[in-house]
PDB file of C-alpha atoms and ligand atoms in Angstrom:
ATOM      1  CA  UNK A   1       0.221  -0.141  -0.088  1.00 73.00           C
ATOM      2  CA  UNK A   2       1.064   3.827  -0.726  1.00 89.00           C
ATOM      3  CA  UNK A   3      -0.409   6.960  -0.133  1.00 97.00           C
ATOM      4  CA  UNK A   4       1.357   8.776  -2.393  1.00 98.00           C
ATOM      5  CA  UNK A   5      -1.922   7.438  -4.001  1.00 98.00           C
ATOM      6  CA  UNK A   6      -5.243   9.236  -2.844  1.00 98.00           C
ATOM      7  CA  UNK A   7      -8.524   7.566  -3.282  1.00 98.00           C
ATOM      8  CA  UNK A   8     -11.490  10.251  -1.842  1.00 98.00           C
ATOM      9  CA  UNK A   9     -15.335  10.017  -2.522  1.00 97.00           C
ATOM     10  CA  UNK A  10     -16.268  13.097  -1.844  1.00 97.00           C
ATOM     11  CA  UNK A  11     -19.766  14.082  -0.267  1.00 96.00           C
ATOM     12  CA  UNK A  12     -20.248  17.177  -2.933  1.00 96.00           C
ATOM     13  CA  UNK A  13     -19.740  15.023  -6.570  1.00 97.00           C
ATOM     14  CA  UNK A  14     -22.166  11.542  -5.672  1.00 96.00           C
ATOM     15  CA  UNK A  15     -21.123   9.109  -8.159  1.00 98.00           C
ATOM     16  CA  UNK A  16     -17.269  10.307  -8.134  1.00 98.00           C
ATOM     17  CA  UNK A  17     -14.472   8.491  -6.894  1.00 98.00           C
ATOM     18  CA  UNK A  18     -11.574  10.458  -6.875  1.00 98.00           C
ATOM     19  CA  UNK A  19      -7.649   9.138  -7.533  1.00 98.00           C
ATOM     20  CA  UNK A  20      -5.284  11.773  -6.559  1.00 98.00           C
ATOM     21  CA  UNK A  21      -1.617  11.875  -7.166  1.00 98.00           C
ATOM     22  CA  UNK A  22       0.672  12.993  -3.962  1.00 98.00           C
ATOM     23  CA  UNK A  23       3.559  12.539  -3.759  1.00 98.00           C
ATOM     24  CA  UNK A  24       4.752  16.043  -4.476  1.00 97.00           C
ATOM     25  CA  UNK A  25       8.233  15.740  -3.588  1.00 97.00           C
ATOM     26  CA  UNK A  26       8.890  13.735  -6.581  1.00 98.00           C
ATOM     27  CA  UNK A  27       6.516  15.466  -8.520  1.00 98.00           C
ATOM     28  CA  UNK A  28       3.868  13.426  -8.170  1.00 98.00           C
ATOM     29  CA  UNK A  29       6.451  10.379 -10.267  1.00 98.00           C
ATOM     30  CA  UNK A  30       4.662   7.344 -10.660  1.00 98.00           C
ATOM     31  CA  UNK A  31       5.452   4.071  -8.679  1.00 97.00           C
ATOM     32  CA  UNK A  32       4.871   0.430  -8.787  1.00 95.00           C
ATOM     33  CA  UNK A  33       2.493   0.720  -6.290  1.00 97.00           C
ATOM     34  CA  UNK A  34       1.309   3.339  -7.019  1.00 98.00           C
ATOM     35  CA  UNK A  35      -0.230   2.096  -9.827  1.00 98.00           C
ATOM     36  CA  UNK A  36      -1.099  -1.185  -8.623  1.00 98.00           C
ATOM     37  CA  UNK A  37      -3.536   1.261  -6.518  1.00 98.00           C
ATOM     38  CA  UNK A  38      -4.725   3.311  -8.898  1.00 98.00           C
ATOM     39  CA  UNK A  39      -5.514  -0.135 -11.269  1.00 98.00           C
ATOM     40  CA  UNK A  40      -6.714  -1.422  -7.856  1.00 98.00           C
ATOM     41  CA  UNK A  41      -9.403   2.058  -7.791  1.00 98.00           C
ATOM     42  CA  UNK A  42     -10.503   1.628 -11.276  1.00 98.00           C
ATOM     43  CA  UNK A  43     -11.043  -1.942 -11.249  1.00 98.00           C
ATOM     44  CA  UNK A  44     -13.278  -1.338  -8.084  1.00 97.00           C
ATOM     45  CA  UNK A  45     -15.541   0.935  -9.257  1.00 97.00           C
ATOM     46  CA  UNK A  46     -16.461  -1.323 -12.381  1.00 96.00           C
ATOM     47  CA  UNK A  47     -17.871  -3.146  -9.533  1.00 96.00           C
ATOM     48  CA  UNK A  48     -19.533  -0.660  -7.609  1.00 98.00           C
ATOM     49  CA  UNK A  49     -23.184   0.866  -8.371  1.00 97.00           C
ATOM     50  CA  UNK A  50     -21.827   3.698  -6.107  1.00 97.00           C
ATOM     51  CA  UNK A  51     -19.115   4.678  -8.537  1.00 98.00           C
ATOM     52  CA  UNK A  52     -19.914   5.883 -11.226  1.00 98.00           C
ATOM     53  CA  UNK A  53     -17.136   8.475 -12.946  1.00 98.00           C
ATOM     54  CA  UNK A  54     -13.457   8.319 -11.873  1.00 98.00           C
ATOM     55  CA  UNK A  55     -11.230  11.641 -11.566  1.00 98.00           C
ATOM     56  CA  UNK A  56      -7.693  11.805 -12.064  1.00 99.00           C
ATOM     57  CA  UNK A  57      -6.050  14.916  -9.794  1.00 98.00           C
ATOM     58  CA  UNK A  58      -2.399  15.915  -9.614  1.00 98.00           C
ATOM     59  CA  UNK A  59      -1.642  18.957  -7.432  1.00 97.00           C
ATOM     60  CA  UNK A  60      -1.660  22.537  -8.264  1.00 96.00           C
ATOM     61  CA  UNK A  61       1.647  23.563 -10.728  1.00 97.00           C
ATOM     62  CA  UNK A  62       2.137  19.212 -11.310  1.00 98.00           C
ATOM     63  CA  UNK A  63      -0.251  16.662 -12.892  1.00 98.00           C
ATOM     64  CA  UNK A  64       2.410  13.797 -12.963  1.00 98.00           C
ATOM     65  CA  UNK A  65       6.457  13.645 -13.655  1.00 98.00           C
ATOM     66  CA  UNK A  66       5.350  10.600 -15.103  1.00 98.00           C
ATOM     67  CA  UNK A  67       6.688   7.426 -14.257  1.00 97.00           C
ATOM     68  CA  UNK A  68       9.564   6.795 -11.490  1.00 96.00           C
ATOM     69  CA  UNK A  69      12.274   7.362 -12.884  1.00 93.00           C
ATOM     70  CA  UNK A  70      14.451   4.683 -10.759  1.00 91.00           C
ATOM     71  CA  UNK A  71      12.218   2.293 -10.866  1.00 91.00           C
ATOM     72  CA  UNK A  72      13.145   2.191 -15.357  1.00 88.00           C
ATOM     73  CA  UNK A  73      16.496   2.209 -13.802  1.00 87.00           C
ATOM     74  CA  UNK A  74      15.622  -0.802 -11.707  1.00 88.00           C
ATOM     75  CA  UNK A  75      14.527  -2.361 -14.877  1.00 84.00           C
ATOM     76  CA  UNK A  76      17.147  -1.143 -17.290  1.00 79.00           C
ATOM     77  CA  UNK A  77      19.868  -2.994 -14.302  1.00 80.00           C
ATOM     78  CA  UNK A  78      18.360  -6.651 -15.019  1.00 77.00           C
ATOM     79  CA  UNK A  79      15.049  -6.354 -13.325  1.00 68.00           C
ATOM     80  CA  UNK A  80      11.994  -7.746 -15.314  1.00 68.00           C
ATOM     81  CA  UNK A  81       9.464  -5.285 -17.572  1.00 71.00           C
ATOM     82  CA  UNK A  82       7.190  -3.939 -14.426  1.00 85.00           C
ATOM     83  CA  UNK A  83       4.031  -5.563 -15.262  1.00 91.00           C
ATOM     84  CA  UNK A  84       2.108  -2.901 -13.287  1.00 95.00           C
ATOM     85  CA  UNK A  85       3.006  -0.369 -15.508  1.00 95.00           C
ATOM     86  CA  UNK A  86       0.675  -2.934 -17.764  1.00 95.00           C
ATOM     87  CA  UNK A  87      -1.788  -4.101 -15.616  1.00 97.00           C
ATOM     88  CA  UNK A  88      -2.894   0.127 -15.086  1.00 98.00           C
ATOM     89  CA  UNK A  89      -2.969   0.838 -19.183  1.00 98.00           C
ATOM     90  CA  UNK A  90      -5.259  -2.518 -19.360  1.00 98.00           C
ATOM     91  CA  UNK A  91      -7.589  -1.714 -16.468  1.00 98.00           C
ATOM     92  CA  UNK A  92      -7.612   2.574 -17.972  1.00 98.00           C
ATOM     93  CA  UNK A  93      -8.477   0.806 -21.161  1.00 98.00           C
ATOM     94  CA  UNK A  94     -11.143  -1.436 -19.988  1.00 97.00           C
ATOM     95  CA  UNK A  95     -12.745   0.328 -17.404  1.00 97.00           C
ATOM     96  CA  UNK A  96     -16.397   0.351 -17.812  1.00 97.00           C
ATOM     97  CA  UNK A  97     -17.041   3.895 -16.324  1.00 98.00           C
ATOM     98  CA  UNK A  98     -16.641   7.418 -17.745  1.00 98.00           C
ATOM     99  CA  UNK A  99     -12.809   8.619 -16.638  1.00 98.00           C
ATOM    100  CA  UNK A 100     -11.917  12.052 -16.467  1.00 98.00           C
ATOM    101  CA  UNK A 101      -9.376  14.140 -15.590  1.00 99.00           C
ATOM    102  CA  UNK A 102      -7.484  17.579 -14.857  1.00 99.00           C
ATOM    103  CA  UNK A 103      -4.045  18.871 -15.393  1.00 99.00           C
ATOM    104  CA  UNK A 104      -2.101  22.217 -13.671  1.00 98.00           C
ATOM    105  CA  UNK A 105       1.535  21.913 -14.599  1.00 98.00           C
ATOM    106  CA  UNK A 106       3.774  19.288 -15.438  1.00 98.00           C
ATOM    107  CA  UNK A 107       2.315  15.893 -17.187  1.00 98.00           C
ATOM    108  CA  UNK A 108       5.183  14.447 -18.849  1.00 98.00           C
ATOM    109  CA  UNK A 109       5.326  10.581 -20.125  1.00 98.00           C
ATOM    110  CA  UNK A 110       2.436   8.186 -19.270  1.00 98.00           C
ATOM    111  CA  UNK A 111       1.674  11.654 -17.069  1.00 98.00           C
ATOM    112  CA  UNK A 112      -0.093  12.514 -20.819  1.00 98.00           C
ATOM    113  CA  UNK A 113      -0.606   9.378 -22.533  1.00 98.00           C
ATOM    114  CA  UNK A 114      -2.981   8.670 -19.783  1.00 98.00           C
ATOM    115  CA  UNK A 115      -5.470  11.345 -20.837  1.00 98.00           C
ATOM    116  CA  UNK A 116      -5.417   9.623 -24.834  1.00 98.00           C
ATOM    117  CA  UNK A 117      -8.066   6.992 -22.380  1.00 98.00           C
ATOM    118  CA  UNK A 118      -9.620   9.332 -20.791  1.00 98.00           C
ATOM    119  CA  UNK A 119     -13.183  10.538 -22.147  1.00 98.00           C
ATOM    120  CA  UNK A 120     -12.501  14.510 -20.385  1.00 98.00           C
ATOM    121  CA  UNK A 121      -9.497  16.562 -19.911  1.00 99.00           C
ATOM    122  CA  UNK A 122      -9.259  19.510 -18.318  1.00 99.00           C
ATOM    123  CA  UNK A 123      -6.414  21.703 -18.227  1.00 99.00           C
ATOM    124  CA  UNK A 124      -4.421  24.771 -17.406  1.00 99.00           C
ATOM    125  CA  UNK A 125      -2.840  26.865 -20.082  1.00 98.00           C
ATOM    126  CA  UNK A 126       0.602  26.731 -18.145  1.00 98.00           C
ATOM    127  CA  UNK A 127       0.139  23.266 -18.005  1.00 98.00           C
ATOM    128  CA  UNK A 128       3.407  21.305 -20.296  1.00 98.00           C
ATOM    129  CA  UNK A 129       2.409  18.084 -21.605  1.00 98.00           C
ATOM    130  CA  UNK A 130       5.201  16.156 -22.760  1.00 98.00           C
ATOM    131  CA  UNK A 131       6.815  12.838 -23.967  1.00 98.00           C
ATOM    132  CA  UNK A 132      10.723  12.362 -23.767  1.00 97.00           C
ATOM    133  CA  UNK A 133      10.209   8.797 -24.668  1.00 97.00           C
ATOM    134  CA  UNK A 134      13.101   9.188 -27.543  1.00 97.00           C
ATOM    135  CA  UNK A 135      15.341  11.401 -25.486  1.00 96.00           C
ATOM    136  CA  UNK A 136      15.480   8.722 -22.875  1.00 95.00           C
ATOM    137  CA  UNK A 137      16.167   6.120 -25.136  1.00 95.00           C
ATOM    138  CA  UNK A 138      12.860   4.081 -24.909  1.00 95.00           C
ATOM    139  CA  UNK A 139       9.201   3.821 -27.517  1.00 97.00           C
ATOM    140  CA  UNK A 140       5.607   5.301 -27.398  1.00 97.00           C
ATOM    141  CA  UNK A 141       3.528   3.257 -24.653  1.00 96.00           C
ATOM    142  CA  UNK A 142       0.062   3.103 -23.324  1.00 97.00           C
ATOM    143  CA  UNK A 143      -0.926   2.737 -27.336  1.00 98.00           C
ATOM    144  CA  UNK A 144      -0.343   6.341 -27.373  1.00 98.00           C
ATOM    145  CA  UNK A 145       0.919   5.210 -31.318  1.00 98.00           C
ATOM    146  CA  UNK A 146      -2.258   3.591 -32.295  1.00 98.00           C
ATOM    147  CA  UNK A 147      -4.424   7.095 -30.475  1.00 98.00           C
ATOM    148  CA  UNK A 148      -2.322   9.882 -30.308  1.00 98.00           C
ATOM    149  CA  UNK A 149      -1.789  10.541 -34.348  1.00 98.00           C
ATOM    150  CA  UNK A 150      -5.970   9.682 -34.784  1.00 98.00           C
ATOM    151  CA  UNK A 151      -6.454  12.510 -32.084  1.00 98.00           C
ATOM    152  CA  UNK A 152      -4.230  14.682 -33.340  1.00 98.00           C
ATOM    153  CA  UNK A 153      -2.930  14.078 -37.056  1.00 98.00           C
ATOM    154  CA  UNK A 154       0.274  12.570 -37.614  1.00 98.00           C
ATOM    155  CA  UNK A 155       2.252  15.459 -37.823  1.00 98.00           C
ATOM    156  CA  UNK A 156       1.275  16.598 -34.216  1.00 98.00           C
ATOM    157  CA  UNK A 157       1.205  13.001 -33.022  1.00 98.00           C
ATOM    158  CA  UNK A 158       4.588  12.626 -34.255  1.00 98.00           C
ATOM    159  CA  UNK A 159       6.140  16.350 -32.762  1.00 98.00           C
ATOM    160  CA  UNK A 160       4.916  15.461 -29.433  1.00 98.00           C
ATOM    161  CA  UNK A 161       5.845  11.534 -29.164  1.00 98.00           C
ATOM    162  CA  UNK A 162       8.645  11.466 -31.075  1.00 98.00           C
ATOM    163  CA  UNK A 163      10.380  14.775 -31.881  1.00 98.00           C
ATOM    164  CA  UNK A 164       9.817  15.546 -27.990  1.00 98.00           C
ATOM    165  CA  UNK A 165       7.795  18.436 -28.053  1.00 98.00           C
ATOM    166  CA  UNK A 166       5.799  20.569 -25.104  1.00 98.00           C
ATOM    167  CA  UNK A 167       2.374  21.123 -25.849  1.00 99.00           C
ATOM    168  CA  UNK A 168       0.914  24.195 -23.918  1.00 99.00           C
ATOM    169  CA  UNK A 169      -2.507  23.660 -22.026  1.00 98.00           C
ATOM    170  CA  UNK A 170      -3.883  25.724 -25.348  1.00 98.00           C
ATOM    171  CA  UNK A 171      -2.353  23.358 -28.017  1.00 98.00           C
ATOM    172  CA  UNK A 172      -3.529  19.969 -26.668  1.00 98.00           C
ATOM    173  CA  UNK A 173      -6.754  21.855 -26.469  1.00 98.00           C
ATOM    174  CA  UNK A 174      -6.360  22.900 -29.988  1.00 98.00           C
ATOM    175  CA  UNK A 175      -4.852  19.358 -31.104  1.00 98.00           C
ATOM    176  CA  UNK A 176      -7.902  17.081 -29.452  1.00 98.00           C
ATOM    177  CA  UNK A 177      -5.764  15.711 -26.776  1.00 98.00           C
ATOM    178  CA  UNK A 178      -7.466  18.389 -23.838  1.00 98.00           C
ATOM    179  CA  UNK A 179     -11.394  19.924 -23.904  1.00 98.00           C
ATOM    180  CA  UNK A 180     -11.394  22.447 -21.681  1.00 98.00           C
ATOM    181  CA  UNK A 181      -9.108  25.371 -20.739  1.00 99.00           C
ATOM    182  CA  UNK A 182      -9.169  26.868 -17.120  1.00 98.00           C
ATOM    183  CA  UNK A 183      -7.771  28.768 -14.359  1.00 98.00           C
ATOM    184  CA  UNK A 184      -5.068  26.873 -13.430  1.00 98.00           C
ATOM    185  CA  UNK A 185      -7.326  27.748  -9.710  1.00 98.00           C
ATOM    186  CA  UNK A 186     -10.227  25.979 -11.109  1.00 98.00           C
ATOM    187  CA  UNK A 187      -8.631  22.702 -12.794  1.00 98.00           C
ATOM    188  CA  UNK A 188     -10.062  20.870  -9.742  1.00 98.00           C
ATOM    189  CA  UNK A 189     -13.386  22.209  -9.433  1.00 98.00           C
ATOM    190  CA  UNK A 190     -14.169  21.940 -13.237  1.00 98.00           C
ATOM    191  CA  UNK A 191     -12.437  18.604 -13.169  1.00 98.00           C
ATOM    192  CA  UNK A 192     -15.217  17.071 -10.708  1.00 98.00           C
ATOM    193  CA  UNK A 193     -18.075  19.482 -12.138  1.00 98.00           C
ATOM    194  CA  UNK A 194     -17.665  17.284 -15.092  1.00 98.00           C
ATOM    195  CA  UNK A 195     -17.702  14.354 -13.716  1.00 98.00           C
ATOM    196  CA  UNK A 196     -20.135  14.645 -11.333  1.00 98.00           C
ATOM    197  CA  UNK A 197     -22.541  15.263 -14.226  1.00 98.00           C
ATOM    198  CA  UNK A 198     -21.677  12.520 -15.945  1.00 98.00           C
ATOM    199  CA  UNK A 199     -22.302  10.779 -12.524  1.00 98.00           C
ATOM    200  CA  UNK A 200     -26.139  12.056 -12.696  1.00 98.00           C
ATOM    201  CA  UNK A 201     -26.579  10.400 -16.283  1.00 98.00           C
ATOM    202  CA  UNK A 202     -28.241   7.383 -16.929  1.00 98.00           C
ATOM    203  CA  UNK A 203     -25.749   4.699 -16.126  1.00 96.00           C
ATOM    204  CA  UNK A 204     -26.542   2.257 -19.225  1.00 97.00           C
ATOM    205  CA  UNK A 205     -27.041   4.660 -21.778  1.00 98.00           C
ATOM    206  CA  UNK A 206     -23.752   6.661 -20.988  1.00 98.00           C
ATOM    207  CA  UNK A 207     -22.138   3.073 -21.220  1.00 97.00           C
ATOM    208  CA  UNK A 208     -23.272   2.252 -24.449  1.00 97.00           C
ATOM    209  CA  UNK A 209     -22.723   5.385 -25.411  1.00 98.00           C
ATOM    210  CA  UNK A 210     -19.037   5.402 -24.091  1.00 98.00           C
ATOM    211  CA  UNK A 211     -18.574   2.028 -25.839  1.00 97.00           C
ATOM    212  CA  UNK A 212     -19.273   3.393 -28.915  1.00 97.00           C
ATOM    213  CA  UNK A 213     -17.198   6.396 -28.921  1.00 97.00           C
ATOM    214  CA  UNK A 214     -13.692   4.952 -28.251  1.00 96.00           C
ATOM    215  CA  UNK A 215     -14.516   1.659 -30.261  1.00 95.00           C
ATOM    216  CA  UNK A 216     -12.827  -1.540 -30.446  1.00 96.00           C
ATOM    217  CA  UNK A 217     -10.624  -1.899 -26.910  1.00 97.00           C
ATOM    218  CA  UNK A 218      -8.436  -5.117 -28.105  1.00 97.00           C
ATOM    219  CA  UNK A 219      -7.086  -2.785 -31.011  1.00 98.00           C
ATOM    220  CA  UNK A 220      -5.610  -0.944 -28.216  1.00 98.00           C
ATOM    221  CA  UNK A 221      -4.834  -3.834 -26.041  1.00 98.00           C
ATOM    222  CA  UNK A 222      -2.210  -5.270 -28.593  1.00 98.00           C
ATOM    223  CA  UNK A 223      -0.839  -1.501 -29.170  1.00 98.00           C
ATOM    224  CA  UNK A 224      -0.384  -1.643 -25.619  1.00 96.00           C
ATOM    225  CA  UNK A 225       1.004  -5.617 -25.727  1.00 95.00           C
ATOM    226  CA  UNK A 226       3.628  -4.347 -28.759  1.00 96.00           C
ATOM    227  CA  UNK A 227       4.497  -1.017 -27.465  1.00 95.00           C
ATOM    228  CA  UNK A 228       5.417  -2.617 -24.438  1.00 93.00           C
ATOM    229  CA  UNK A 229       7.277  -5.297 -26.026  1.00 92.00           C
ATOM    230  CA  UNK A 230       9.742  -2.829 -27.632  1.00 94.00           C
ATOM    231  CA  UNK A 231       9.972  -0.873 -24.624  1.00 91.00           C
ATOM    232  CA  UNK A 232      10.581  -3.604 -22.615  1.00 90.00           C
ATOM    233  CA  UNK A 233      14.033  -3.610 -24.590  1.00 91.00           C
ATOM    234  CA  UNK A 234      14.677  -0.234 -25.451  1.00 93.00           C
ATOM    235  CA  UNK A 235      14.557  -0.344 -21.636  1.00 89.00           C
ATOM    236  CA  UNK A 236      17.497  -2.443 -21.217  1.00 88.00           C
ATOM    237  CA  UNK A 237      19.505  -1.052 -23.646  1.00 92.00           C
ATOM    238  CA  UNK A 238      22.723   0.727 -22.812  1.00 93.00           C
ATOM    239  CA  UNK A 239      21.246   3.905 -23.900  1.00 94.00           C
ATOM    240  CA  UNK A 240      18.453   4.459 -21.898  1.00 91.00           C
ATOM    241  CA  UNK A 241      20.168   3.075 -18.760  1.00 89.00           C
ATOM    242  CA  UNK A 242      22.654   5.759 -19.662  1.00 92.00           C
ATOM    243  CA  UNK A 243      20.233   8.323 -19.443  1.00 92.00           C
ATOM    244  CA  UNK A 244      18.316   7.049 -16.433  1.00 89.00           C
ATOM    245  CA  UNK A 245      21.984   7.238 -14.837  1.00 89.00           C
ATOM    246  CA  UNK A 246      22.969  10.933 -15.847  1.00 91.00           C
ATOM    247  CA  UNK A 247      18.997  11.545 -14.766  1.00 90.00           C
ATOM    248  CA  UNK A 248      19.402  10.061 -11.200  1.00 86.00           C
ATOM    249  CA  UNK A 249      23.351  12.104 -10.845  1.00 89.00           C
ATOM    250  CA  UNK A 250      21.876  15.850 -11.902  1.00 86.00           C
TER     251      UNK A 250
HETATM  252  N1  COA B 301      11.069   9.708 -11.659  1.00 77.41           N
HETATM  253  C1  COA B 301      11.700   9.985 -10.062  1.00 77.41           C
HETATM  254  N2  COA B 301      12.193  10.816  -9.655  1.00 77.41           N
HETATM  255  C2  COA B 301      11.294  12.126 -10.355  1.00 77.41           C
HETATM  256  C3  COA B 301      11.052  12.073 -11.546  1.00 77.41           C
HETATM  257  C4  COA B 301      10.859  10.548 -11.835  1.00 77.41           C
HETATM  258  N3  COA B 301      10.147  10.795 -13.352  1.00 77.41           N
HETATM  259  N4  COA B 301      11.363  13.486 -11.579  1.00 77.41           N
HETATM  260  C5  COA B 301      10.440  14.214 -11.043  1.00 77.41           C
HETATM  261  N5  COA B 301      11.667  13.058 -10.012  1.00 77.41           N
HETATM  262  C6  COA B 301      12.448  13.941  -8.678  1.00 77.41           C
HETATM  263  C7  COA B 301      13.594  14.906  -8.555  1.00 77.41           C
HETATM  264  O1  COA B 301      14.270  13.463  -8.803  1.00 77.41           O
HETATM  265  C8  COA B 301      13.845  15.085  -7.796  1.00 77.41           C
HETATM  266  O2  COA B 301      13.902  14.531  -6.537  1.00 77.41           O
HETATM  267  P1  COA B 301      15.384  14.871  -5.033  1.00 77.41           P
HETATM  268  O3  COA B 301      14.414  16.519  -4.411  1.00 77.41           O
HETATM  269  O4  COA B 301      14.692  14.069  -4.347  1.00 77.41           O
HETATM  270  O5  COA B 301      16.608  15.473  -6.169  1.00 77.41           O
HETATM  271  C9  COA B 301      11.552  15.968  -7.137  1.00 77.41           C
HETATM  272  O6  COA B 301      11.283  14.762  -8.240  1.00 77.41           O
HETATM  273  C10 COA B 301      12.198  17.641  -8.157  1.00 77.41           C
HETATM  274  O7  COA B 301      12.269  16.862  -9.207  1.00 77.41           O
HETATM  275  P2  COA B 301      12.898  18.169 -10.061  1.00 77.41           P
HETATM  276  O8  COA B 301      13.739  18.269 -11.198  1.00 77.41           O
HETATM  277  O9  COA B 301      14.234  18.917  -8.615  1.00 77.41           O
HETATM  278  O10 COA B 301      12.512  19.073 -10.075  1.00 77.41           O
HETATM  279  P3  COA B 301      12.321  20.680 -11.634  1.00 77.41           P
HETATM  280  O11 COA B 301      11.031  20.994 -10.918  1.00 77.41           O
HETATM  281  O12 COA B 301      13.942  21.087 -12.061  1.00 77.41           O
HETATM  282  O13 COA B 301      11.838  19.746 -12.443  1.00 77.41           O
HETATM  283  C11 COA B 301      10.654  17.920 -13.509  1.00 77.41           C
HETATM  284  C12 COA B 301      10.922  19.305 -13.135  1.00 77.41           C
HETATM  285  C13 COA B 301       9.797  17.105 -13.824  1.00 77.41           C
HETATM  286  C14 COA B 301      11.080  18.643 -15.840  1.00 77.41           C
HETATM  287  C15 COA B 301      12.484  16.795 -13.733  1.00 77.41           C
HETATM  288  O14 COA B 301      12.287  16.590 -12.747  1.00 77.41           O
HETATM  289  C16 COA B 301      12.230  16.221 -15.003  1.00 77.41           C
HETATM  290  O15 COA B 301      12.513  16.273 -15.697  1.00 77.41           O
HETATM  291  N6  COA B 301      12.255  14.190 -14.791  1.00 77.41           N
HETATM  292  C17 COA B 301      11.807  13.493 -15.103  1.00 77.41           C
HETATM  293  C18 COA B 301      10.887  13.267 -16.205  1.00 77.41           C
HETATM  294  C19 COA B 301      10.662  12.125 -17.231  1.00 77.41           C
HETATM  295  O16 COA B 301      11.274  11.869 -17.837  1.00 77.41           O
HETATM  296  N7  COA B 301       9.827  11.021 -17.268  1.00 77.41           N
HETATM  297  C20 COA B 301       9.882  10.170 -17.329  1.00 77.41           C
HETATM  298  C21 COA B 301       8.738  10.104 -18.981  1.00 77.41           C
HETATM  299  S1  COA B 301       8.814   8.777 -19.459  1.00 77.41           S
END
């Protein structure tokens, strides 16, 4: 267990579950234990009729700096590919209930790609969405190589996923990754407001509509697996190890 992820059920927003990153001293970098807690919460929501929507939130100024690079270094030094990451991605894809997210500030790596699986994302203009996969000698994950070109178009997907170009909140909205841009202090309220609206809708009609809109999940799962195979090989590469060690030494 870890208290680096907080699971909340706010009284003011009936039917909403919050999954909140709570590791601000490490910029909400996500450890294996944190993935496990998030997977459990998503799975529990699916089995609990009282939960009708999930909202991901970070802290003011920082959503998440992505996967914990210490964990990646451990893999690069000979550990196995973290199963917890893949299980979390499966849970995101297979979730039967709507997922919204709210971003203020940094959203790096999976802190960006996870929004491709969210139904609605709110962000502040000052947010920075960035995926430095290639700079870390890695490849895109979370089926982003499939979903980002579809959502953003090939050029913007390449700029983000391969060139590592940062996108502001406004640029992410123009690219279709973000639904709405609000002031930083409004991110949480706007996100929870959207989640509460979804939670109040007829659940079966919403589930069917969402399934139709999100499309073939097995295709997405297959891409997650394909990326994960490359990712696991890349993690063991000398160039990836050098990149993680350089970060840890700073
Ligand atoms: N994994 C592990 N620790 C991380 C981390 C990550 N992904 N991102 C930040 N941290 C830690 C730092 O090591 C530092 O810890 P310390 O105080 O014990 O030294 C702390 O969080 C604060 O980070 P710092 O780098 O000092 O803050 P900053 O404001 O100067 O920069 C970032 C913030 C996010 C830009 C920078 O930390 C960064 O580039 N992180 C790596 C992001 C990344 O590559 N993620 C993986 C993508 S696949």
